């Protein structure tokens, strides 16, 4: 193959197919028919002497050659687009709706800040919240059910940060802030005025916050490594509910410190350090590669990443000196 005879439009099709991992969605992205996309892909296969993608039950899977080629094509197309496309986006005139997924407590922190920014800078933008019932939001992003996810996604973040499959990953991420887990109980709980030991923690009755309804959490994994376990009397899927229940019972729970204010019961709760180690709580923002160059989506991401947590349950605009 001679590069001089290669139709460079085929690389745009290749980029869309790699981004979507689905020929139909790639065709929609390119405003083409699926047969036209298939034909373009066939021509590129013939030119490069590689299958590039293999059909599966859920779309297409890239070959190793496609995996190696895509980062180079993606970078080149991005640079070309930036060079030839004038920056005329005016967020004050933009009209679109963003679908976002967060836990209730996370939303209570971020949405007041975001609504203020939209009212001030982008009055034509709308936000639709989608229930978050998992710590694995990538399928929702891949299907196009949501445009953005914010939360604690330890498995996803670890995989992306480690570089596993980054060449073909369609998911992008940015870390917004880092917090810690603490034990929470009512003010006059029998354990409130004494040091929280491991024995006392394990003997207490517990409330677990689980989006999916899973019967165990990170705490139980940590306790198992110590040869210990706890009694989980109640499982709920909202932090607000957890705060109300714990403030009015003898149950104790474990919450990220920065989410305690969102329970609405912070003044009625006592916070204790855990008697065992847990990993930090990393709050990440996840989005799909297809939206990386969307100017309205970029404005949203930059608005979120330029904010800061004030330590008492609120998100504010980061100062210039921060």
CSV table of C-alpha atoms in Angstrom, one decimal:
chain,number,residue,atom,x,y,z
A,1,UNK,CA,0.0,0.0,0.0
A,2,UNK,CA,1.2,3.5,-0.8
A,3,UNK,CA,0.2,6.2,1.6
A,4,UNK,CA,-0.2,8.6,-1.4
A,5,UNK,CA,-3.1,6.6,-2.7
A,6,UNK,CA,-4.8,6.0,0.6
A,7,UNK,CA,-8.2,7.7,0.9
A,8,UNK,CA,-7.8,9.6,4.2
A,9,UNK,CA,-11.6,9.7,4.7
A,10,UNK,CA,-11.4,6.0,5.5
A,11,UNK,CA,-9.5,6.9,8.7
A,12,UNK,CA,-12.4,9.0,9.9
A,13,UNK,CA,-14.6,5.9,9.4
A,14,UNK,CA,-12.0,3.8,11.2
A,15,UNK,CA,-11.9,6.2,14.1
A,16,UNK,CA,-15.7,6.2,14.5
A,17,UNK,CA,-15.9,2.4,14.4
A,18,UNK,CA,-13.2,2.2,17.1
A,19,UNK,CA,-14.9,4.8,19.2
A,20,UNK,CA,-18.3,3.2,19.0
A,21,UNK,CA,-17.3,-0.5,18.7
A,22,UNK,CA,-20.5,-0.8,16.7
A,23,UNK,CA,-21.1,-0.2,13.0
A,24,UNK,CA,-24.6,1.1,13.4
A,25,UNK,CA,-23.6,3.7,16.0
A,26,UNK,CA,-20.6,4.6,14.0
A,27,UNK,CA,-22.8,5.2,10.9
A,28,UNK,CA,-25.1,7.5,13.0
A,29,UNK,CA,-22.1,9.4,14.3
A,30,UNK,CA,-20.8,10.0,10.8
A,31,UNK,CA,-24.3,10.6,9.3
A,32,UNK,CA,-23.7,7.7,6.9
A,33,UNK,CA,-25.6,4.5,6.2
A,34,UNK,CA,-24.3,1.3,7.7
A,35,UNK,CA,-23.6,-0.3,4.3
A,36,UNK,CA,-21.5,2.8,3.5
A,37,UNK,CA,-19.5,2.3,6.7
A,38,UNK,CA,-19.0,-1.4,6.0
A,39,UNK,CA,-17.8,-0.6,2.5
A,40,UNK,CA,-15.3,2.0,3.8
A,41,UNK,CA,-14.1,-0.4,6.4
A,42,UNK,CA,-13.6,-3.1,3.7
A,43,UNK,CA,-11.6,-0.7,1.6
A,44,UNK,CA,-9.3,0.2,4.5
A,45,UNK,CA,-8.9,-3.5,5.3
A,46,UNK,CA,-7.8,-4.2,1.8
A,47,UNK,CA,-5.4,-1.2,1.9
A,48,UNK,CA,-3.8,-2.3,5.2
A,49,UNK,CA,-4.0,-6.0,4.8
A,50,UNK,CA,-5.7,-6.6,8.1
A,51,UNK,CA,-9.3,-7.4,9.2
A,52,UNK,CA,-9.1,-4.4,11.7
A,53,UNK,CA,-12.3,-5.5,13.5
A,54,UNK,CA,-14.1,-8.8,14.1
A,55,UNK,CA,-17.9,-8.9,14.4
A,56,UNK,CA,-19.3,-10.1,17.8
A,57,UNK,CA,-22.8,-10.5,19.2
A,58,UNK,CA,-22.7,-7.0,20.6
A,59,UNK,CA,-20.7,-5.1,17.9
A,60,UNK,CA,-17.2,-5.4,16.8
A,61,UNK,CA,-13.9,-6.2,18.4
A,62,UNK,CA,-10.6,-4.6,17.2
A,63,UNK,CA,-7.6,-6.7,16.1
A,64,UNK,CA,-4.2,-6.1,17.5
A,65,UNK,CA,-3.3,-4.1,14.4
A,66,UNK,CA,-6.3,-1.8,14.9
A,67,UNK,CA,-5.4,-1.4,18.6
A,68,UNK,CA,-1.9,-0.2,17.6
A,69,UNK,CA,-3.1,2.0,14.9
A,70,UNK,CA,-6.0,3.8,16.6
A,71,UNK,CA,-4.1,6.1,19.0
A,72,UNK,CA,-2.1,7.4,16.1
A,73,UNK,CA,-5.2,8.0,14.0
A,74,UNK,CA,-7.1,9.6,16.9
A,75,UNK,CA,-4.2,12.0,17.7
A,76,UNK,CA,-3.8,13.0,14.1
A,77,UNK,CA,-7.5,13.6,13.5
A,78,UNK,CA,-7.7,15.7,16.7
A,79,UNK,CA,-4.8,17.9,15.7
A,80,UNK,CA,-6.3,18.3,12.2
A,81,UNK,CA,-9.7,19.2,13.5
A,82,UNK,CA,-8.2,21.8,15.9
A,83,UNK,CA,-6.2,23.3,13.0
A,84,UNK,CA,-9.0,23.7,10.5
A,85,UNK,CA,-12.1,24.2,12.7
A,86,UNK,CA,-12.5,27.8,14.1
A,87,UNK,CA,-13.4,28.0,17.7
A,88,UNK,CA,-16.8,29.6,17.5
A,89,UNK,CA,-18.6,27.8,20.3
A,90,UNK,CA,-20.7,30.1,22.4
A,91,UNK,CA,-21.9,28.4,25.6
A,92,UNK,CA,-24.4,31.1,26.3
A,93,UNK,CA,-26.3,30.1,23.1
A,94,UNK,CA,-25.9,26.4,23.4
A,95,UNK,CA,-29.0,24.2,23.8
A,96,UNK,CA,-28.6,20.6,24.8
A,97,UNK,CA,-29.5,18.2,27.6
A,98,UNK,CA,-26.9,16.3,29.6
A,99,UNK,CA,-27.7,12.9,31.2
A,100,UNK,CA,-25.7,12.4,34.3
A,101,UNK,CA,-25.5,9.6,36.8
A,102,UNK,CA,-24.5,10.1,40.5
A,103,UNK,CA,-25.4,8.8,43.9
A,104,UNK,CA,-27.9,10.9,45.8
A,105,UNK,CA,-25.3,12.3,48.1
A,106,UNK,CA,-22.9,13.1,45.3
A,107,UNK,CA,-25.6,14.9,43.4
A,108,UNK,CA,-26.6,17.0,46.5
A,109,UNK,CA,-23.0,18.3,46.5
A,110,UNK,CA,-22.5,18.9,42.8
A,111,UNK,CA,-25.9,20.0,41.5
A,112,UNK,CA,-26.2,23.3,43.3
A,113,UNK,CA,-22.8,24.4,42.0
A,114,UNK,CA,-23.6,23.1,38.5
A,115,UNK,CA,-27.0,24.7,38.4
A,116,UNK,CA,-25.5,28.1,39.4
A,117,UNK,CA,-23.0,27.8,36.6
A,118,UNK,CA,-25.6,26.9,34.0
A,119,UNK,CA,-27.9,29.8,35.1
A,120,UNK,CA,-25.0,32.2,34.9
A,121,UNK,CA,-23.2,31.0,31.8
A,122,UNK,CA,-25.3,28.6,29.8
A,123,UNK,CA,-29.0,29.1,30.3
A,124,UNK,CA,-29.9,26.9,27.4
A,125,UNK,CA,-28.4,23.7,28.9
A,126,UNK,CA,-30.4,21.2,30.8
A,127,UNK,CA,-29.4,18.3,33.1
A,128,UNK,CA,-31.3,15.0,33.5
A,129,UNK,CA,-30.3,12.8,36.4
A,130,UNK,CA,-30.2,9.1,35.8
A,131,UNK,CA,-30.2,6.6,38.7
A,132,UNK,CA,-26.8,5.2,39.6
A,133,UNK,CA,-27.2,1.6,40.8
A,134,UNK,CA,-23.7,0.3,40.2
A,135,UNK,CA,-20.0,1.2,40.7
A,136,UNK,CA,-19.4,0.1,37.1
A,137,UNK,CA,-21.1,2.8,34.9
A,138,UNK,CA,-19.1,2.0,31.8
A,139,UNK,CA,-21.9,0.0,30.2
A,140,UNK,CA,-24.3,3.0,30.6
A,141,UNK,CA,-21.7,5.2,28.9
A,142,UNK,CA,-21.0,2.7,26.1
A,143,UNK,CA,-24.8,2.3,25.4
A,144,UNK,CA,-25.2,6.1,25.3
A,145,UNK,CA,-27.6,6.0,28.3
A,146,UNK,CA,-25.7,8.8,30.0
A,147,UNK,CA,-23.2,11.4,29.0
A,148,UNK,CA,-21.3,11.6,32.3
A,149,UNK,CA,-20.9,9.7,35.6
A,150,UNK,CA,-19.5,11.0,38.8
A,151,UNK,CA,-18.7,8.9,41.8
A,152,UNK,CA,-16.4,6.4,43.5
A,153,UNK,CA,-15.7,3.7,40.9
A,154,UNK,CA,-12.6,1.9,42.3
A,155,UNK,CA,-12.4,-0.9,39.8
A,156,UNK,CA,-12.9,1.3,36.8
A,157,UNK,CA,-10.5,4.0,37.9
A,158,UNK,CA,-7.8,1.5,38.9
A,159,UNK,CA,-8.0,-0.2,35.5
A,160,UNK,CA,-7.9,3.1,33.5
A,161,UNK,CA,-5.0,4.5,35.7
A,162,UNK,CA,-2.9,1.4,35.3
A,163,UNK,CA,-3.0,1.6,31.5
A,164,UNK,CA,-4.8,-1.6,31.0
A,165,UNK,CA,-6.3,-1.6,27.5
A,166,UNK,CA,-6.0,2.2,27.3
A,167,UNK,CA,-5.3,2.0,23.5
A,168,UNK,CA,-8.8,0.7,22.9
A,169,UNK,CA,-10.6,2.1,25.9
A,170,UNK,CA,-13.5,4.2,24.9
A,171,UNK,CA,-13.9,5.7,28.4
A,172,UNK,CA,-12.0,8.8,29.7
A,173,UNK,CA,-11.7,9.9,33.3
A,174,UNK,CA,-10.6,12.7,35.5
A,175,UNK,CA,-10.2,12.6,39.3
A,176,UNK,CA,-12.1,15.4,41.0
A,177,UNK,CA,-11.1,14.9,44.6
A,178,UNK,CA,-10.1,12.4,47.3
A,179,UNK,CA,-11.7,11.7,50.6
A,180,UNK,CA,-11.7,9.1,53.4
A,181,UNK,CA,-14.2,6.7,55.1
A,182,UNK,CA,-15.3,7.3,58.6
A,183,UNK,CA,-17.7,5.5,61.0
A,184,UNK,CA,-20.9,7.4,61.8
A,185,UNK,CA,-23.4,7.0,64.6
A,186,UNK,CA,-26.0,9.0,66.5
A,187,UNK,CA,-24.7,11.6,69.1
A,188,UNK,CA,-25.8,9.6,72.2
A,189,UNK,CA,-24.9,6.2,70.8
A,190,UNK,CA,-23.3,3.9,73.5
A,191,UNK,CA,-20.0,4.0,71.4
A,192,UNK,CA,-20.0,7.8,70.9
A,193,UNK,CA,-18.0,8.7,73.9
A,194,UNK,CA,-15.3,6.1,73.8
A,195,UNK,CA,-12.6,5.0,71.5
A,196,UNK,CA,-13.9,2.8,68.7
A,197,UNK,CA,-12.0,-0.5,68.9
A,198,UNK,CA,-12.1,-3.3,66.4
A,199,UNK,CA,-14.0,-5.5,68.8
A,200,UNK,CA,-16.6,-2.8,69.5
A,201,UNK,CA,-17.0,-2.2,65.8
A,202,UNK,CA,-17.6,-5.8,65.0
A,203,UNK,CA,-20.0,-6.3,67.8
A,204,UNK,CA,-22.2,-3.4,66.8
A,205,UNK,CA,-25.2,-3.6,64.5
A,206,UNK,CA,-24.5,-2.1,61.1
A,207,UNK,CA,-26.2,-0.3,58.2
A,208,UNK,CA,-24.7,-0.7,54.7
A,209,UNK,CA,-25.2,1.7,51.8
A,210,UNK,CA,-25.2,-0.4,48.6
A,211,UNK,CA,-26.4,1.0,45.3
A,212,UNK,CA,-26.9,-2.4,43.8
A,213,UNK,CA,-28.3,-4.1,47.0
A,214,UNK,CA,-25.1,-6.2,47.3
A,215,UNK,CA,-25.0,-7.7,50.8
A,216,UNK,CA,-21.3,-6.9,51.4
A,217,UNK,CA,-19.1,-3.9,51.0
A,218,UNK,CA,-15.5,-2.8,51.1
A,219,UNK,CA,-15.6,-2.8,54.9
A,220,UNK,CA,-16.5,-6.5,54.9
A,221,UNK,CA,-13.6,-7.3,52.5
A,222,UNK,CA,-11.2,-5.4,54.8
A,223,UNK,CA,-12.6,-7.2,57.9
A,224,UNK,CA,-12.3,-10.6,56.2
A,225,UNK,CA,-8.6,-10.0,55.7
A,226,UNK,CA,-8.3,-9.5,59.5
A,227,UNK,CA,-10.4,-12.7,60.1
A,228,UNK,CA,-13.3,-10.7,61.4
A,229,UNK,CA,-16.9,-10.0,60.3
A,230,UNK,CA,-19.8,-7.7,61.3
A,231,UNK,CA,-23.6,-8.0,61.5
A,232,UNK,CA,-25.3,-6.0,58.8
A,233,UNK,CA,-28.9,-5.5,60.0
A,234,UNK,CA,-30.0,-3.1,57.2
A,235,UNK,CA,-29.0,-2.4,53.7
A,236,UNK,CA,-30.2,0.8,51.9
A,237,UNK,CA,-29.3,2.4,48.6
A,238,UNK,CA,-29.3,6.1,49.5
A,239,UNK,CA,-26.9,8.1,51.8
A,240,UNK,CA,-29.8,10.4,52.8
A,241,UNK,CA,-31.8,7.4,54.1
A,242,UNK,CA,-28.7,6.1,55.8
A,243,UNK,CA,-28.2,9.4,57.8
A,244,UNK,CA,-31.9,9.4,58.9
A,245,UNK,CA,-31.8,5.8,60.1
A,246,UNK,CA,-28.5,6.0,61.9
A,247,UNK,CA,-29.4,9.3,63.6
A,248,UNK,CA,-32.5,7.6,65.0
A,249,UNK,CA,-31.3,4.1,65.9
A,250,UNK,CA,-28.4,2.2,67.4
A,251,UNK,CA,-27.1,1.2,64.0
A,252,UNK,CA,-23.7,2.5,62.9
A,253,UNK,CA,-22.5,2.9,59.3
A,254,UNK,CA,-19.5,3.8,57.3
A,255,UNK,CA,-19.7,6.9,55.0
A,256,UNK,CA,-17.2,9.0,53.0
A,257,UNK,CA,-16.5,12.0,55.3
A,258,UNK,CA,-17.4,14.5,52.5
A,259,UNK,CA,-20.9,13.0,52.1
A,260,UNK,CA,-22.0,13.3,55.8
A,261,UNK,CA,-23.4,16.8,55.3
A,262,UNK,CA,-25.6,15.5,52.5
A,263,UNK,CA,-27.5,13.2,54.9
A,264,UNK,CA,-29.2,16.3,56.4
A,265,UNK,CA,-28.4,14.9,59.8
A,266,UNK,CA,-24.8,16.0,60.3
A,267,UNK,CA,-25.5,17.9,63.6
A,268,UNK,CA,-27.1,14.8,65.1
A,269,UNK,CA,-24.2,12.4,64.2
A,270,UNK,CA,-20.9,11.5,65.7
A,271,UNK,CA,-17.9,10.7,63.5
A,272,UNK,CA,-15.3,8.2,64.6
A,273,UNK,CA,-12.1,7.0,62.9
A,274,UNK,CA,-12.3,3.4,61.7
A,275,UNK,CA,-10.3,0.9,63.8
A,276,UNK,CA,-8.9,-0.6,60.5
A,277,UNK,CA,-7.5,0.7,57.3
A,278,UNK,CA,-9.6,1.3,54.2
A,279,UNK,CA,-8.4,2.8,50.8
A,280,UNK,CA,-9.1,6.5,50.1
A,281,UNK,CA,-12.4,7.4,48.4
A,282,UNK,CA,-11.5,8.8,45.0
A,283,UNK,CA,-14.3,10.6,43.2
A,284,UNK,CA,-13.9,10.4,39.5
A,285,UNK,CA,-15.7,11.8,36.4
A,286,UNK,CA,-16.2,9.4,33.5
A,287,UNK,CA,-17.3,10.0,30.0
A,288,UNK,CA,-17.2,8.4,26.5
A,289,UNK,CA,-14.6,9.2,23.9
A,290,UNK,CA,-17.4,10.1,21.5
A,291,UNK,CA,-18.0,13.2,23.6
A,292,UNK,CA,-14.4,14.2,24.0
A,293,UNK,CA,-14.6,16.9,21.3
A,294,UNK,CA,-18.2,18.0,21.8
A,295,UNK,CA,-17.8,21.7,22.9
A,296,UNK,CA,-20.8,21.7,25.2
A,297,UNK,CA,-19.6,18.5,26.8
A,298,UNK,CA,-16.1,19.9,27.1
A,299,UNK,CA,-17.5,23.0,28.8
A,300,UNK,CA,-19.3,20.8,31.3
A,301,UNK,CA,-16.2,18.7,32.1
A,302,UNK,CA,-14.0,21.8,32.5
A,303,UNK,CA,-16.6,23.4,34.8
A,304,UNK,CA,-16.6,20.3,37.0
A,305,UNK,CA,-12.9,19.8,37.0
A,306,UNK,CA,-12.2,23.5,37.8
A,307,UNK,CA,-14.2,23.2,41.1
A,308,UNK,CA,-13.1,22.3,44.6
A,309,UNK,CA,-14.5,20.7,47.7
A,310,UNK,CA,-14.7,23.0,50.6
A,311,UNK,CA,-14.5,20.3,53.3
A,312,UNK,CA,-18.0,20.8,54.7
A,313,UNK,CA,-20.1,19.2,51.9
A,314,UNK,CA,-20.1,21.9,49.2
A,315,UNK,CA,-18.5,22.3,45.8
A,316,UNK,CA,-17.3,25.8,44.9
A,317,UNK,CA,-15.4,27.4,42.1
A,318,UNK,CA,-11.7,27.0,42.5
A,319,UNK,CA,-9.8,30.3,43.1
A,320,UNK,CA,-7.1,31.4,40.7
A,321,UNK,CA,-4.4,30.8,43.3
A,322,UNK,CA,-5.6,27.2,44.2
